[in-house]
Tab-separated table of C-alpha atoms in Angstrom:
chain	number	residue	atom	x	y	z
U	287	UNK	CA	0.000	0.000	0.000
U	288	UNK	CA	1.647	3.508	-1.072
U	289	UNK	CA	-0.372	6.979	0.286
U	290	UNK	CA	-0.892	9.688	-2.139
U	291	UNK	CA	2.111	11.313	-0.606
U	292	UNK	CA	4.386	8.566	-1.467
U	293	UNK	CA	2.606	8.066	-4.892
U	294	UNK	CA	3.450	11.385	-5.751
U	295	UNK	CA	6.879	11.598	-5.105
U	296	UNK	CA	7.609	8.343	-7.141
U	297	UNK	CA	5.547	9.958	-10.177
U	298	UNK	CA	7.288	13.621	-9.978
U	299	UNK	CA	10.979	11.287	-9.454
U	300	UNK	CA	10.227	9.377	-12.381
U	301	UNK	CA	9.053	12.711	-14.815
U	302	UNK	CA	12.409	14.458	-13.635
U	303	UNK	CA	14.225	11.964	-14.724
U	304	UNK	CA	12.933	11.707	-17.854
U	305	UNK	CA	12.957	14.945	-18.545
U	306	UNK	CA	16.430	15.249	-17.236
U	307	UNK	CA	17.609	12.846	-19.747
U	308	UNK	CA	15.603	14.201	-22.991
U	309	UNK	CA	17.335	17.737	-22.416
U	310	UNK	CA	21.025	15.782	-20.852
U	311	UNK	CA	21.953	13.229	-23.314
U	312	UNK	CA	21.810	15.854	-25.981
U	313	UNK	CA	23.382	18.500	-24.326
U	314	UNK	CA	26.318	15.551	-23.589
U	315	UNK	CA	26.568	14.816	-26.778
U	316	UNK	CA	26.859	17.908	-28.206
U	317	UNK	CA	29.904	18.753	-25.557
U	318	UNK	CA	31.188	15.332	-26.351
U	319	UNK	CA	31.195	15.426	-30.068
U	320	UNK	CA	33.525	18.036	-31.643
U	321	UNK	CA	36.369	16.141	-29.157
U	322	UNK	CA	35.642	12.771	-30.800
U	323	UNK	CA	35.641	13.797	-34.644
U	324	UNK	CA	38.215	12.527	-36.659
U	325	UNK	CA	39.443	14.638	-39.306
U	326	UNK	CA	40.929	13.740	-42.667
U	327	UNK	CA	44.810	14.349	-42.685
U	328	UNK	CA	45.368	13.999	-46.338
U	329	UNK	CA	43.291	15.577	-49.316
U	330	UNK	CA	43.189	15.877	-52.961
U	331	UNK	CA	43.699	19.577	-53.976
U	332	UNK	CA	43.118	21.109	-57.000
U	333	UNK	CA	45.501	23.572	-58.463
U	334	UNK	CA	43.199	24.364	-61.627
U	335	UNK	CA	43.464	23.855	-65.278
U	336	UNK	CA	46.865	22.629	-66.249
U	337	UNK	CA	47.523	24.854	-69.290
U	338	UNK	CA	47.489	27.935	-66.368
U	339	UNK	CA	51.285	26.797	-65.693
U	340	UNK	CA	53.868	27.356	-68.378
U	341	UNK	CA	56.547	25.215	-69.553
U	342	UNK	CA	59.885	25.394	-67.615
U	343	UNK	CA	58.757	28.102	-65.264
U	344	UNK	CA	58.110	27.408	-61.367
U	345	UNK	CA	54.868	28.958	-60.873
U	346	UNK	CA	53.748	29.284	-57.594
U	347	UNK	CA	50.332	28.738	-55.998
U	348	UNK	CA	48.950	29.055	-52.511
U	349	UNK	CA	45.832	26.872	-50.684
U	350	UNK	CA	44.743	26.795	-47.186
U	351	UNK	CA	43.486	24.207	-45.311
U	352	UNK	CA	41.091	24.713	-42.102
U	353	UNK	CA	41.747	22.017	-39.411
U	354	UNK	CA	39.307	21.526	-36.810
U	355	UNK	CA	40.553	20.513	-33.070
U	356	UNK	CA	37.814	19.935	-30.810
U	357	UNK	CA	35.853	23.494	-31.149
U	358	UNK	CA	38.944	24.680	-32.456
U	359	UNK	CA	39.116	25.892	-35.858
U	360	UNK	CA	42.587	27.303	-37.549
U	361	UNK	CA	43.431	27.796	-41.100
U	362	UNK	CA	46.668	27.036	-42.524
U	363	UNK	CA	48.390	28.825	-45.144
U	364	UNK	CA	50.175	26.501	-47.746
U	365	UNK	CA	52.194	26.957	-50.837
U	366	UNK	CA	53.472	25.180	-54.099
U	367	UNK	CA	55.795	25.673	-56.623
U	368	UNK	CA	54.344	23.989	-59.851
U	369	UNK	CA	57.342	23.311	-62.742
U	370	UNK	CA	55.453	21.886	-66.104
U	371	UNK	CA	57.979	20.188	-68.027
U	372	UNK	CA	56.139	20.109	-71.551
U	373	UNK	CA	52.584	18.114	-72.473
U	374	UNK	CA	51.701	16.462	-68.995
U	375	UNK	CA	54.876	15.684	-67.481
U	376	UNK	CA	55.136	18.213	-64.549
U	377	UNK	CA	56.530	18.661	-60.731
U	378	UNK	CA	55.363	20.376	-57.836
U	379	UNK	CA	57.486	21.057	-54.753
U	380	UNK	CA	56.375	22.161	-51.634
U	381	UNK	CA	57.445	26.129	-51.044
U	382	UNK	CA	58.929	25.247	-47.027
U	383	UNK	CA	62.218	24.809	-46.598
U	384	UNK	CA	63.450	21.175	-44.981
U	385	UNK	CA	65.918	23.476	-42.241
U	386	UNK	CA	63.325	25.121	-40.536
U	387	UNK	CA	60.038	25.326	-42.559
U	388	UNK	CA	60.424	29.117	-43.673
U	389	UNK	CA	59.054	29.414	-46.723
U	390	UNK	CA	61.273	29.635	-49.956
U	391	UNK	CA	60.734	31.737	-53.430
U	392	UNK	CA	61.951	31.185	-56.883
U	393	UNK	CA	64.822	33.538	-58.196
U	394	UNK	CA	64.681	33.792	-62.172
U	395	UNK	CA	68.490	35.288	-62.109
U	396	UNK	CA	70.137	31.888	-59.975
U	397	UNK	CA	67.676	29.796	-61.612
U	398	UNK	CA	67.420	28.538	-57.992
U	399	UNK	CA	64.865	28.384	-54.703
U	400	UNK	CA	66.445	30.911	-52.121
U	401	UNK	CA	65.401	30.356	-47.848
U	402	UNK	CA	65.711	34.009	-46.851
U	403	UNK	CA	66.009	32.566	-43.265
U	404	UNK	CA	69.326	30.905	-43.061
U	405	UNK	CA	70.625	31.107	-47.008
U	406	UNK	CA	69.300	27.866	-47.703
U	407	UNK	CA	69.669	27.024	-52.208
U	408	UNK	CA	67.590	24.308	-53.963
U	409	UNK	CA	68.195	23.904	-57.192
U	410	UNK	CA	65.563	23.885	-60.333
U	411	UNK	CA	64.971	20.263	-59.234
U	412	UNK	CA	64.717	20.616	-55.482
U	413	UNK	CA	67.867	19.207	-54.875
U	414	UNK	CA	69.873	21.258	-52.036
U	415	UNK	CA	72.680	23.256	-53.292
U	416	UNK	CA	74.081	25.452	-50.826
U	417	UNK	CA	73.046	26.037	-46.683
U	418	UNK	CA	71.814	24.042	-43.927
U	419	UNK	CA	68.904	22.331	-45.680
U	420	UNK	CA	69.361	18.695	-44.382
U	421	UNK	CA	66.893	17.180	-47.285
U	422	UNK	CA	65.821	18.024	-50.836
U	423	UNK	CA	62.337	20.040	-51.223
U	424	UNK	CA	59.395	17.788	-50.572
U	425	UNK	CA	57.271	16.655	-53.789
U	426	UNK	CA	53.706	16.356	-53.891
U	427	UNK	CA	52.296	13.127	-55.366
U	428	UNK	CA	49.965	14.934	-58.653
U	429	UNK	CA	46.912	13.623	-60.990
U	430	UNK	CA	45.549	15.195	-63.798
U	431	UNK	CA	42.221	14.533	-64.120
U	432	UNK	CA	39.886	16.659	-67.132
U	433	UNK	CA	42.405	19.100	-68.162
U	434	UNK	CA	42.697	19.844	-64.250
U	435	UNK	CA	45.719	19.381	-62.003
U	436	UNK	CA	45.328	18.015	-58.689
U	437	UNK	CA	48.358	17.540	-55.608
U	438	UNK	CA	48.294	14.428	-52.613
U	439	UNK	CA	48.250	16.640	-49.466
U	440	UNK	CA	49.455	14.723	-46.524
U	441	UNK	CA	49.356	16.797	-43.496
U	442	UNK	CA	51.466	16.117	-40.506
């Protein structure tokens, strides 16, 4: 035998916690979720129409990818140096330097890659020719695909 009292205490219990848990578990989950997303490190990018980069001349291009850390959101600035060989034979080096990631530029007159930072020289092939660089410019992995060029971005 339960009293009234007693009956409505269990009823008014139960409700609150069914009401706590329709507004909770959502709330949770939302809190929860942005910390549990995994995010693709690696991405297909397109650097347009191929005939936009001439034969024999580095021509340099810039993307940014946005990477998304919990509720954290940055954008990174990245850059390329596309050389087109002739038809679809092409190479595209990454514009940061192996020594300490500052970011290089193509001089026309050494017919070289300069590192302002520490006077770091790649050659028209991305070989290292002079400085501290410890490795050769990295090279992206590239597709064509309808007339449009695309670069294997691996991040990390």
């Amino acid at each position: 035998n339960i009293d009234r009292r007693e009956f409505v205490k269990v009823v008014l219990a139960f409700l609150g916690t069914v009401m706590g848990a329709v507004v909770g578990l959502p709330a949770i989950s939302y809190l929860i979720s942005p910390a549990a997303r995994v995010q693709k490190k690696e991405a297909w990018i397109p650097l347009g129409p191929l005939e936009n980069y001439p034969v024999e001349v580095p021509t340099p291009f810039s993307f940014t990818r946005t990477t998304v850390n919990g509720w954290e959101k940055t954008v990174n600035s990245h850059g390329a140096y596309v050389v087109r060989k002739g038809g679809n034979e092409l190479k595209v080096y990454s514009n940061m330097c192996t020594h300490l990631s500052c970011r290089v530029t193509w001089k026309d007159d050494l017919h070289e890659y300069i590192c302002p930072c520490h006077d770091g020289h790649f050659d028209a092939e991305g070989r290292v020719a002079l400085g501290p660089p410890p490795q050769p410019l990295y090279e992206y992995e590239t597709k064509i695909e309808a007339g449009n060029l695309f670069i294997h971005f691996v991040e990390g």
